[in-house]
């Protein structure tokens, strides 16, 4: 098909939008593909909509090919099913809630496990009906705390979500595999450089889960990779605990004066100055203790102390992922006032007399969890719960016993991968897709049971799978754009070819139309810049708009030549007018 730029509903902008944080956002707005209506809410203009539709088509084709059936469920949903699974509460502020005229609570769907489960329950009753996979490509709503980077994190966005229903675990495994394979084909076709990483299940619940991340330096997700093939979202890294040490070898616990040493670094300095030993004292011999208030969605709270090696910090994202939908916030001075037994700056699990200070069975009753590196027999320097005093030789399993393990310390470049596959490297990515084995949580909560072979009622097991369709538009733009504008791959470009008619001579416009007509007949989509604008404006706009092949019909026409440009590589070649069509077809891979 052919479109004329003179009538296309588009305006390129000279300036970056004020809120543009990443190149894809800047260029999608400046090229007139999308327009902001409210934070995280965008309109799709003709060029943007064409790219969105192409992404949808790829996703749809691959979902259909793997045997899933397309449906379309409402975005406007009643509260009750989400109440039954507790997500009305668990989703917290991220849920867009509203009331109808009768005062009934409703919501705009952030994801649709509940409604799919209920619909299958209504219609199916036997193992013979399974396995079943359903999908939709639909607008989702989440009141994100930080809508960001245009389409990358919207409050209204397009997702492909699918759900699988199986009678048993083997069935779920097969459905999960089929989705995983389909996702691999989708992301290959989108041309994204991606990695598949182990993920946390988050608010969704369930067990096995993996994410597809587009590798991108502006991505919000951090992931790790090892030479031996370990790959995980940093939130999902579970470090391997070292072996326990014999308690007999542990040193005795003793008090050291550490005047004014309220930080790990200060304690290390005092020890090296006043209590030098063979090897210098280092931060990783210290036990750092931090206290948090865990706030649950239902409004209740509980204190929690975390102990970790002194050279590590709590990683905010890892902490968030572990507690979601609850949140853990650091104790405030007011919180500490309620626990006079705690000596801020000199805190530790025990005092010099050996009395427990942290832990459910202690003076404070504050639950105490430790980093997996803190195993039985390890000994530490930590606060003595007395001003200006620390304890050395505080031994886990002898002097203190924590209530549990919590793996939320920062993961660092070079840390050993948990599976022994070598040192981990850190990189950033954009989450493009997420596949979950949900198991029976939703089916149980909503009563989805079918009769098995023996006529016994069994609970169905489910999977849930998402692709960020609108996010993919931005992720591809992010991966391909340059300092001049967008730069689409052939598969996703709104038009594969843009023809610039430059000059005043009528023959230039006629020739541009003729070439466009021939290309269109060969199945290419062509945008003709037929505006009465200067060549400079047309060149600049063609670079911003980002069609992969650009044909310039202008001054050269008098000599019988036109220019064919490859937008991505910048390569240009002059070709005889008669060869223009074949040159373009070749670039287009036809
Ligand atoms: P994130 O960690 O980025 O917030 P999520 O884990 O909440 O995403 P899922 O619930 O797994 O996301 O949703 C499935 C897919 O939908 C994601 O992999 C992502 O591609 C897309 N997606 C999620 N939230 C948004 C959003 N706010 N804007 C655009 N796409 C989104
Ligand atoms: Mg996710």
Coordinates of C-alpha atoms and ligand atoms in Angstrom, one line a residue:
X1 CA 0.0 0.0 0.0
X2 CA 1.0 3.6 -0.5
X3 CA 0.5 6.5 1.9
X4 CA 1.2 10.2 1.3
X5 CA 3.0 12.1 4.0
X6 CA 1.1 15.2 3.1
X7 CA -2.1 13.7 4.4
X8 CA -0.8 11.4 7.1
X9 CA -1.9 12.3 10.6
X10 CA 1.6 12.9 11.9
X11 CA 3.8 15.8 13.2
X12 CA 7.5 15.4 14.0
X13 CA 8.6 17.5 16.9
X14 CA 11.8 19.5 17.1
X15 CA 12.2 19.2 20.8
X16 CA 12.4 16.3 23.2
X17 CA 9.4 15.8 25.5
X18 CA 10.2 17.1 28.9
X19 CA 9.7 13.8 30.7
X20 CA 11.7 11.7 28.2
X21 CA 14.2 9.5 30.1
X22 CA 15.2 7.1 27.4
X23 CA 15.8 7.4 23.7
X24 CA 12.9 5.2 22.6
X25 CA 10.5 7.4 24.5
X26 CA 12.0 10.6 23.1
X27 CA 11.9 9.3 19.5
X28 CA 8.4 7.7 19.6
X29 CA 7.0 11.0 20.7
X30 CA 9.1 13.2 18.5
X31 CA 8.4 11.0 15.4
X32 CA 4.6 11.3 16.1
X33 CA 4.0 7.6 16.8
X34 CA 2.5 8.1 20.2
X35 CA 1.3 11.0 22.3
X36 CA 1.0 11.4 26.0
X37 CA -2.4 11.9 27.5
X38 CA -1.6 11.5 31.2
X39 CA 1.4 10.0 33.1
X40 CA 1.8 6.4 31.8
X41 CA -1.2 6.8 29.4
X42 CA -0.6 7.2 25.7
X43 CA -2.5 7.6 22.4
X44 CA -1.4 5.6 19.4
X45 CA -1.2 7.7 16.2
X46 CA -1.2 6.0 12.8
X47 CA 2.5 5.2 12.6
X48 CA 2.7 3.8 16.1
X49 CA -0.5 1.8 15.7
X50 CA 0.9 0.1 12.7
X51 CA 4.0 -1.1 14.6
X52 CA 1.8 -2.2 17.5
X53 CA -0.4 -4.2 15.1
X54 CA 2.6 -5.9 13.7
X55 CA 3.9 -6.9 17.1
X56 CA 0.4 -8.2 17.9
X57 CA 0.4 -10.2 14.7
X58 CA 3.7 -11.9 15.5
X59 CA 2.5 -12.7 19.0
X60 CA -0.9 -13.9 17.8
X61 CA 0.5 -16.1 15.0
X62 CA 2.9 -17.8 17.5
X63 CA 0.2 -18.3 20.1
X64 CA -2.1 -19.9 17.6
X65 CA 0.7 -22.0 16.2
X66 CA 1.3 -23.5 19.7
X67 CA -2.4 -24.4 20.0
X68 CA -3.7 -21.6 22.2
X69 CA -7.2 -20.2 21.3
X70 CA -7.8 -16.4 21.2
X71 CA -10.5 -14.9 23.4
X72 CA -11.1 -11.3 24.6
X73 CA -12.2 -10.7 28.1
X74 CA -13.3 -7.4 29.6
X75 CA -11.0 -5.0 31.2
X76 CA -13.8 -3.8 33.6
X77 CA -14.2 -6.5 36.2
X78 CA -16.1 -7.2 39.4
X79 CA -14.4 -7.3 42.7
X80 CA -15.6 -10.7 44.0
X81 CA -13.3 -13.0 42.1
X82 CA -10.3 -10.9 43.1
X83 CA -11.5 -11.0 46.7
X84 CA -11.6 -14.8 46.6
X85 CA -7.9 -15.0 45.6
X86 CA -7.0 -12.1 48.0
X87 CA -5.6 -10.1 45.2
X88 CA -8.1 -7.2 45.8
X89 CA -6.0 -6.6 48.9
X90 CA -2.6 -7.9 47.7
X91 CA -2.5 -5.8 44.6
X92 CA -2.6 -2.7 46.9
X93 CA -2.3 0.7 45.3
X94 CA -1.4 -0.8 41.9
X95 CA -5.0 -1.7 41.3
X96 CA -7.3 0.8 39.6
X97 CA -10.5 0.5 41.6
X98 CA -13.9 2.1 40.8
X99 CA -17.5 1.9 41.9
X100 CA -20.5 1.5 39.6
X101 CA -23.6 3.6 40.2
X102 CA -25.0 1.1 42.6
X103 CA -21.9 1.4 44.7
X104 CA -20.5 -2.0 43.7
X105 CA -16.7 -2.3 43.7
X106 CA -15.1 -2.9 40.3
X107 CA -11.6 -2.8 39.0
X108 CA -9.7 -2.4 35.8
X109 CA -7.9 -5.7 35.2
X110 CA -4.1 -5.7 35.9
X111 CA -4.0 -9.4 34.8
X112 CA -6.8 -11.9 34.4
X113 CA -6.1 -15.2 36.2
X114 CA -9.4 -15.1 38.1
X115 CA -11.7 -14.5 35.2
X116 CA -10.1 -17.2 33.0
X117 CA -10.3 -19.6 35.9
X118 CA -14.0 -18.9 36.5
X119 CA -14.9 -19.1 32.8
X120 CA -13.2 -22.5 32.4
X121 CA -15.0 -23.6 35.6
X122 CA -18.3 -22.6 34.1
X123 CA -17.8 -24.4 30.9
X124 CA -15.6 -27.5 31.5
X125 CA -16.1 -30.4 33.9
X126 CA -13.9 -33.3 32.7
X127 CA -10.3 -34.3 32.2
X128 CA -11.3 -35.0 28.6
X129 CA -11.6 -31.2 28.1
X130 CA -8.0 -30.7 29.0
X131 CA -5.3 -29.6 28.3
X132 CA -6.5 -26.1 27.3
X133 CA -4.6 -22.9 26.6
X134 CA -6.4 -19.6 26.1
X135 CA -4.9 -16.2 25.2
X136 CA -6.0 -12.6 24.7
X137 CA -4.2 -9.5 23.5
X138 CA -5.8 -6.9 25.7
X139 CA -5.4 -3.5 27.4
X140 CA -4.3 -3.8 31.1
X141 CA -4.4 -1.3 33.8
X142 CA -1.9 -0.9 36.7
X143 CA -1.5 2.3 38.7
X144 CA 2.3 2.0 38.7
X145 CA 4.1 3.9 41.3
X146 CA 6.6 5.1 38.8
X147 CA 5.2 5.2 35.2
X148 CA 8.3 5.7 33.2
X149 CA 10.0 5.8 29.9
X150 CA 6.8 6.2 27.8
X151 CA 5.5 2.8 26.7
X152 CA 8.1 0.9 28.7
X153 CA 6.1 1.3 32.0
X154 CA 2.6 2.5 31.3
X155 CA -0.4 2.6 33.5
X156 CA -2.5 1.5 30.5
X157 CA -0.6 -1.0 28.3
X158 CA -1.2 -3.8 25.9
X159 CA -0.4 -7.3 27.1
X160 CA -0.8 -10.8 25.6
X161 CA -1.8 -12.9 28.5
X162 CA -2.5 -16.6 28.3
X163 CA -3.5 -19.3 30.8
X164 CA -3.0 -23.0 30.6
X165 CA -5.2 -25.6 32.3
X166 CA -4.1 -29.1 32.9
X167 CA -5.1 -32.2 34.9
X168 CA -1.7 -33.0 36.4
X169 CA 1.9 -31.7 36.8
X170 CA 3.2 -33.4 33.7
X171 CA 0.5 -31.6 31.7
X172 CA 1.5 -28.3 33.2
X173 CA 5.1 -29.0 32.4
X174 CA 4.2 -29.6 28.8
X175 CA 2.0 -26.5 28.5
X176 CA 4.8 -24.4 30.1
X177 CA 7.3 -25.8 27.6
X178 CA 5.0 -25.0 24.7
X179 CA 4.7 -21.4 25.9
X180 CA 8.4 -21.1 26.4
X181 CA 9.1 -22.3 22.9
X182 CA 6.5 -20.0 21.4
X183 CA 8.1 -17.1 23.3
X184 CA 11.4 -17.9 21.9
X185 CA 10.0 -17.7 18.4
X186 CA 8.2 -14.4 19.2
X187 CA 11.3 -12.7 20.5
X188 CA 13.4 -14.1 17.7
X189 CA 10.9 -12.6 15.2
X190 CA 10.9 -9.3 17.0
X191 CA 14.6 -9.2 16.5
X192 CA 15.4 -8.6 20.1
X193 CA 18.6 -9.6 21.8
X194 CA 17.1 -11.4 24.8
X195 CA 18.0 -13.7 27.7
X196 CA 15.8 -16.2 29.6
X197 CA 16.3 -15.9 33.3
X198 CA 14.9 -17.6 36.4
X199 CA 12.5 -15.2 38.1
X200 CA 10.5 -14.7 41.2
X201 CA 6.8 -15.4 41.1
X202 CA 5.9 -12.2 42.9
X203 CA 2.2 -11.4 43.6
X204 CA 1.2 -14.1 41.2
X205 CA 2.3 -16.9 43.6
X206 CA 3.2 -20.4 42.3
X207 CA 6.5 -22.1 41.7
X208 CA 8.6 -22.3 38.5
X209 CA 8.9 -19.0 36.6
X210 CA 11.1 -17.5 34.0
X211 CA 11.4 -14.1 32.4
X212 CA 12.4 -13.1 28.9
X213 CA 14.6 -9.9 29.2
X214 CA 15.6 -7.7 26.3
X215 CA 19.2 -6.8 27.0
X216 CA 19.2 -3.0 27.3
X217 CA 21.4 -0.7 29.3
X218 CA 18.4 1.4 30.2
X219 CA 16.5 -1.6 31.4
X220 CA 15.0 -1.6 34.9
X221 CA 15.8 -5.2 35.6
X222 CA 19.2 -6.4 36.6
X223 CA 20.1 -9.9 35.8
X224 CA 23.2 -12.2 36.3
X225 CA 24.9 -14.6 34.0
X226 CA 27.7 -17.1 34.5
X227 CA 30.0 -18.7 32.0
X228 CA 28.5 -22.0 32.8
X229 CA 25.0 -20.9 31.8
X230 CA 23.4 -19.8 35.0
X231 CA 21.0 -16.9 34.3
X232 CA 18.6 -15.2 36.8
X233 CA 16.9 -12.0 37.5
X234 CA 18.9 -10.6 40.4
X235 CA 15.7 -10.8 42.5
X236 CA 15.6 -14.5 42.0
X237 CA 19.3 -15.3 42.8
X238 CA 19.4 -17.6 45.7
X239 CA 23.0 -17.8 46.9
X240 CA 24.4 -21.2 48.0
X241 CA 25.0 -21.4 51.7
X242 CA 28.5 -22.5 52.8
X243 CA 28.9 -25.6 54.9
X244 CA 28.4 -25.3 58.6
X245 CA 31.7 -25.2 60.7
X246 CA 32.4 -27.1 63.9
X247 CA 31.5 -25.1 67.0
X248 CA 34.5 -26.4 68.9
X249 CA 36.8 -24.3 66.7
X250 CA 35.0 -21.1 67.4
X251 CA 36.8 -18.4 69.5
X252 CA 35.3 -17.3 72.8
X253 CA 33.0 -14.3 72.8
X254 CA 34.6 -11.1 74.2
X255 CA 33.8 -7.4 74.6
X256 CA 35.8 -4.7 72.9
X257 CA 35.6 -1.0 73.4
X258 CA 34.7 0.8 70.2
X259 CA 34.2 4.4 71.1
X260 CA 31.9 6.2 68.8
X261 CA 32.3 3.4 66.1
X262 CA 28.8 3.4 64.7
X263 CA 29.6 2.2 61.2
X264 CA 31.1 -1.0 60.0
X265 CA 34.1 1.0 58.6
X266 CA 34.6 2.7 62.0
X267 CA 34.5 -0.6 63.9
X268 CA 37.1 -2.2 61.4
X269 CA 39.4 0.8 62.0
X270 CA 39.2 0.6 65.8
X271 CA 39.8 -3.1 65.7
X272 CA 42.9 -2.8 63.5
X273 CA 44.2 0.1 65.6
X274 CA 43.5 -1.4 69.0
X275 CA 43.2 -5.1 68.6
X276 CA 45.5 -6.0 65.7
X277 CA 45.6 -9.7 64.8
X278 CA 47.7 -11.7 62.3
X279 CA 45.3 -10.9 59.4
X280 CA 43.8 -7.4 59.4
X281 CA 40.1 -7.1 60.3
X282 CA 37.8 -6.7 57.4
X283 CA 34.2 -5.7 56.9
X284 CA 33.1 -9.2 55.9
X285 CA 33.9 -10.4 59.4
X286 CA 31.4 -8.0 60.9
X287 CA 27.7 -8.9 61.3
X288 CA 25.6 -5.9 60.2
X289 CA 22.1 -5.8 61.8
X290 CA 19.3 -3.8 60.2
X291 CA 15.7 -3.5 61.5
X292 CA 12.7 -3.1 59.2
X293 CA 9.0 -2.7 59.7
X294 CA 7.1 -5.0 57.4
X295 CA 3.8 -3.5 56.3
X296 CA 1.2 -5.9 55.0
X297 CA -1.6 -5.0 52.6
X298 CA -4.2 -5.5 55.3
X299 CA -2.7 -2.7 57.3
X300 CA -0.9 -4.8 59.9
X301 CA 2.8 -4.5 60.6
X302 CA 5.6 -6.5 62.2
X303 CA 9.2 -5.7 62.9
X304 CA 12.0 -7.7 61.4
X305 CA 15.8 -7.7 62.0
X306 CA 18.1 -8.8 59.3
X307 CA 21.7 -9.8 59.9
X308 CA 24.2 -9.9 57.1
X309 CA 28.0 -9.7 56.5
X310 CA 29.3 -6.2 57.0
X311 CA 30.6 -5.8 53.5
X312 CA 27.1 -6.3 52.0
X313 CA 24.0 -4.1 51.9
X314 CA 20.4 -5.1 51.6
X315 CA 19.4 -4.8 47.9
X316 CA 16.2 -2.8 47.8
X317 CA 14.7 -4.8 44.8
X318 CA 15.6 -8.2 46.2
X319 CA 14.0 -7.1 49.5
X320 CA 10.9 -5.8 47.7
X321 CA 10.6 -9.0 45.7
X322 CA 10.7 -11.2 48.8
X323 CA 8.0 -9.3 50.6
X324 CA 5.7 -8.4 47.8
X325 CA 2.8 -7.7 48.3
X326 CA 4.0 -6.5 51.7
X327 CA 6.7 -3.9 51.9
X328 CA 9.7 -3.7 54.3
X329 CA 10.7 -0.1 55.3
X330 CA 13.7 0.7 57.5
X331 CA 12.9 1.4 61.2
X332 CA 12.4 5.1 61.9
X333 CA 13.7 6.8 65.1
X334 CA 10.1 6.5 66.4
X335 CA 10.0 2.8 65.7
X336 CA 13.3 2.4 67.6
X337 CA 11.9 4.3 70.6
X338 CA 9.5 1.4 71.2
X339 CA 12.5 -1.0 71.7
X340 CA 14.8 0.6 74.4
X341 CA 16.8 -2.7 74.5
X342 CA 18.1 -1.9 71.1
X343 CA 21.2 0.2 71.1
X344 CA 21.2 1.9 67.7
X345 CA 24.8 1.9 66.2
X346 CA 25.8 -1.0 68.6
X347 CA 23.1 -3.5 67.8
X348 CA 23.6 -7.2 67.8
X349 CA 21.7 -10.5 68.4
X350 CA 23.1 -10.8 72.0
X351 CA 24.6 -8.7 74.7
X352 CA 27.8 -9.2 76.6
X353 CA 26.1 -11.4 79.2
X354 CA 24.9 -13.7 76.4
X355 CA 21.2 -12.6 76.7
X356 CA 19.4 -12.7 73.4
X357 CA 18.4 -9.3 72.1
X358 CA 17.1 -10.1 68.6
X359 CA 14.9 -13.1 67.8
X360 CA 11.4 -14.2 68.6
X361 CA 12.5 -15.6 71.9
X362 CA 14.6 -12.6 72.9
X363 CA 14.3 -9.4 75.0
X364 CA 12.8 -7.5 72.1
X365 CA 10.8 -10.4 70.5
X366 CA 11.8 -9.0 67.1
X367 CA 12.1 -11.8 64.5
X368 CA 15.7 -12.2 63.4
X369 CA 16.7 -13.6 60.1
X370 CA 20.2 -13.8 58.6
X371 CA 21.9 -13.9 55.3
X372 CA 22.6 -17.5 54.0
X373 CA 26.3 -16.9 54.6
X374 CA 25.7 -16.8 58.3
X375 CA 25.8 -20.5 59.0
X376 CA 26.4 -22.5 62.2
X377 CA 29.9 -22.2 63.4
X378 CA 30.7 -18.9 61.7
X379 CA 31.8 -16.2 64.1
X380 CA 31.3 -12.5 63.8
X381 CA 32.1 -9.1 65.3
X382 CA 28.8 -7.3 66.1
X383 CA 27.3 -4.7 68.4
X384 CA 27.1 -5.6 72.1
X385 CA 23.9 -3.6 72.6
X386 CA 25.8 -1.2 74.8
X387 CA 27.0 2.2 73.8
X388 CA 30.6 2.1 72.5
X389 CA 31.0 -1.6 72.7
X390 CA 31.2 -4.5 70.3
X391 CA 31.6 -8.2 70.7
X392 CA 34.1 -10.4 68.9
X393 CA 33.7 -14.2 68.4
X394 CA 30.0 -14.1 68.4
X395 CA 29.2 -17.5 67.1
X396 CA 26.2 -18.6 65.2
X397 CA 24.6 -21.7 66.7
X398 CA 26.4 -21.2 70.1
X399 CA 25.8 -17.5 71.1
X400 CA 22.8 -16.8 68.9
X401 CA 20.3 -18.8 66.8
X402 CA 18.3 -16.8 64.3
X403 CA 14.6 -17.5 63.4
X404 CA 15.4 -18.0 59.7
X405 CA 17.3 -17.2 56.6
X406 CA 16.7 -14.3 54.3
X407 CA 18.6 -13.9 51.1
X408 CA 18.4 -10.2 50.2
X409 CA 22.0 -9.0 50.3
X410 CA 23.3 -7.3 47.2
X411 CA 24.6 -9.5 44.4
X412 CA 28.0 -8.4 43.0
X413 CA 29.9 -8.8 39.8
X414 CA 32.2 -11.8 40.3
X415 CA 30.1 -13.5 43.1
X416 CA 30.0 -17.2 42.5
X417 CA 26.9 -18.5 40.8
X418 CA 24.8 -20.7 43.1
X419 CA 25.0 -23.7 40.9
X420 CA 28.8 -23.6 40.8
X421 CA 28.9 -22.5 37.2
X422 CA 31.5 -19.7 37.7
X423 CA 31.6 -16.0 38.6
X424 CA 28.4 -14.1 37.8
X425 CA 28.3 -11.0 35.6
X426 CA 25.7 -8.4 36.0
X427 CA 23.8 -6.7 33.1
X428 CA 20.5 -4.8 32.6
X429 CA 17.4 -5.7 30.7
X430 CA 13.8 -4.9 30.0
X431 CA 11.3 -7.6 31.0
X432 CA 9.5 -8.5 27.8
X433 CA 7.7 -11.7 28.9
X434 CA 7.1 -13.8 32.0
X435 CA 6.0 -17.4 32.2
X436 CA 4.7 -18.9 35.4
X437 CA 3.7 -22.3 36.6
X438 CA 0.9 -21.2 38.9
X439 CA 0.0 -24.6 40.1
X440 CA -3.4 -25.0 41.9
X441 CA -3.5 -21.7 43.8
X442 CA -6.2 -20.0 41.7
X443 CA -8.1 -23.2 40.8
X444 CA -8.3 -24.0 44.5
X445 CA -9.4 -20.5 45.5
X446 CA -12.1 -20.4 42.9
X447 CA -13.1 -24.1 42.9
X448 CA -12.0 -25.1 39.4
X449 CA -12.2 -28.9 39.6
X450 CA -12.9 -31.6 37.0
X451 CA -13.5 -35.3 37.0
X452 CA -10.5 -37.4 36.4
X453 CA -10.3 -40.8 34.6
X454 CA -11.6 -42.6 37.8
X455 CA -14.5 -40.2 38.2
X456 CA -12.8 -38.4 41.1
X457 CA -13.0 -34.6 41.4
X458 CA -9.5 -33.1 41.1
X459 CA -8.3 -29.5 41.2
X460 CA -6.9 -28.2 37.9
X461 CA -3.3 -27.0 37.7
X462 CA -2.6 -23.8 35.8
X463 CA 0.1 -21.7 34.1
X464 CA 0.0 -18.0 33.4
X465 CA 2.1 -16.3 30.6
X466 CA 2.5 -12.7 29.6
X467 CA 4.1 -10.7 26.9
X468 CA 4.4 -6.9 27.0
X469 CA 3.0 -6.0 23.6
X470 CA 3.1 -2.3 23.8
X471 CA 6.3 -2.5 25.8
X472 CA 7.8 -4.5 22.9
X473 CA 7.2 -1.5 20.6
X474 CA 9.4 0.6 22.9
X475 CA 11.9 -2.1 23.5
X476 CA 12.5 -2.6 19.8
X477 CA 12.7 1.2 19.3
X478 CA 15.2 1.3 22.2
X479 CA 17.4 -1.4 20.7
X480 CA 17.4 0.0 17.2
X481 CA 17.2 3.8 17.3
X482 CA 20.2 6.1 16.9
X483 CA 21.0 9.7 17.5
X484 CA 19.0 10.8 14.5
X485 CA 15.8 9.0 15.2
X486 CA 13.9 5.7 15.0
X487 CA 15.2 2.9 12.9
X488 CA 12.8 0.0 12.5
X489 CA 13.6 -3.5 11.3
X490 CA 11.8 -4.5 8.1
X491 CA 9.3 -6.8 10.0
X492 CA 8.0 -4.1 12.3
X493 CA 8.3 -0.9 10.3
X494 CA 5.0 0.9 9.6
X495 CA 6.3 1.2 6.0
X496 CA 9.3 -0.6 4.6
X497 CA 10.1 2.2 2.3
X498 CA 10.0 6.0 2.4
X499 CA 10.3 7.8 -0.8
X500 CA 11.4 11.5 -0.7
X501 CA 10.5 13.6 -3.6
X502 CA 12.9 16.5 -3.3
X503 CA 12.8 19.5 -5.7
X504 CA 10.1 21.6 -7.4
X505 CA 10.0 19.8 -10.7
X506 CA 6.8 17.9 -11.3
X507 CA 8.7 15.0 -12.8
X508 CA 10.3 14.3 -9.4
X509 CA 6.8 13.8 -7.9
X510 CA 5.7 11.7 -10.8
X511 CA 8.7 9.5 -10.7
X512 CA 8.3 9.1 -6.9
X513 CA 4.7 8.0 -7.5
X514 CA 5.7 5.6 -10.2
X515 CA 8.4 3.9 -8.1
X516 CA 5.9 3.8 -5.1
X517 CA 3.3 2.1 -7.4
X518 CA 5.7 -0.6 -8.5
X519 CA 6.9 -1.3 -5.0
X520 CA 3.4 -1.5 -3.7
X521 CA 2.5 -4.0 -6.4
X522 CA 5.4 -6.1 -5.2
X523 CA 3.9 -6.1 -1.8
X524 CA 5.8 -3.4 0.0
X525 CA 4.3 -0.6 2.0
X526 CA 5.5 2.7 0.9
X527 CA 5.3 6.2 2.4
X528 CA 5.8 9.0 -0.1
X529 CA 7.1 12.3 1.2
X530 CA 5.2 14.5 -1.2
X531 CA 5.1 17.6 1.0
X532 CA 6.1 21.0 -0.2
X533 CA 9.1 21.2 2.1
X534 CA 12.8 21.7 1.7
X535 CA 15.1 18.6 1.1
X536 CA 16.7 19.3 4.4
X537 CA 13.4 19.0 6.3
X538 CA 12.5 15.8 4.3
X539 CA 15.9 14.2 5.0
X540 CA 15.7 15.0 8.7
X541 CA 12.1 13.7 9.0
X542 CA 12.9 10.5 7.2
X543 CA 15.6 9.8 9.8
X544 CA 13.3 10.6 12.7
X545 CA 10.5 8.4 11.3
X546 CA 12.8 5.5 10.8
X547 CA 11.6 3.5 7.8
X548 CA 14.3 1.0 6.9
X549 CA 14.7 1.9 3.2
X550 CA 14.8 5.5 2.0
X551 CA 14.6 6.4 -1.7
X552 CA 15.5 10.0 -2.7
X553 CA 14.1 11.1 -6.0
X554 CA 15.5 14.6 -6.6
X555 CA 18.3 16.5 -8.4
X556 CA 19.8 13.2 -9.8
X557 CA 16.7 12.5 -11.8
X558 CA 17.8 14.8 -14.6
X559 CA 20.8 12.4 -15.0
X560 CA 18.6 9.4 -14.7
X561 CA 19.6 8.4 -11.1
X562 CA 18.0 8.1 -7.7
X563 CA 19.5 7.5 -4.3
X564 CA 18.7 4.4 -2.2
X565 CA 19.6 4.6 1.5
X566 CA 19.7 2.0 4.2
X567 CA 18.5 3.8 7.3
X568 CA 20.2 1.4 9.7
X569 CA 23.7 1.3 8.2
X570 CA 23.6 4.8 6.6
X571 CA 24.8 3.2 3.3
X572 CA 23.8 5.1 0.2
X573 CA 24.0 4.2 -3.4
X574 CA 23.1 5.9 -6.6
X575 CA 21.1 3.7 -9.0
X576 CA 19.7 4.2 -12.4
X577 CA 16.0 5.0 -12.3
X578 CA 15.2 1.8 -14.1
X579 CA 17.0 -0.2 -11.4
X580 CA 15.5 1.6 -8.4
X581 CA 12.7 -0.9 -7.8
X582 CA 15.0 -3.9 -7.9
X583 CA 17.6 -2.2 -5.6
X584 CA 14.9 -1.6 -3.1
X585 CA 13.5 -5.1 -3.4
X586 CA 17.0 -6.5 -2.8
X587 CA 17.4 -4.4 0.4
X588 CA 13.9 -5.5 1.5
X589 CA 15.0 -9.1 1.1
X590 CA 12.4 -9.8 -1.6
Ligands
LIG1 P1 7.5 -5.4 35.9 O1 8.3 -6.3 36.8 O2 8.2 -4.8 34.8 O3 6.6 -4.5 36.7 P2 5.5 -7.5 36.1 O4 6.4 -8.6 36.6 O5 4.7 -6.8 37.0 O6 6.4 -6.4 35.3 P3 3.8 -9.3 34.6 O7 2.7 -9.2 35.6 O8 4.7 -10.5 34.6 O9 4.7 -8.0 34.8 O10 3.2 -8.9 33.2 C1 3.6 -9.6 32.0 C2 4.3 -8.7 31.1 O11 3.6 -7.4 30.8 C3 5.7 -8.2 31.5 O12 6.6 -9.2 31.2 C4 5.9 -6.9 30.8 O13 6.4 -7.2 29.5 C5 4.5 -6.4 30.6 N1 4.2 -5.3 31.6 C6 4.0 -5.4 32.9 N2 3.8 -4.2 33.4 C7 3.8 -3.3 32.4 C8 3.7 -1.9 32.3 N3 3.4 -1.1 33.4 N4 3.8 -1.3 31.1 C9 4.1 -2.0 30.0 N5 4.2 -3.3 30.0 C10 4.1 -4.0 31.2
LIG2 MG1 6.9 -10.2 35.9

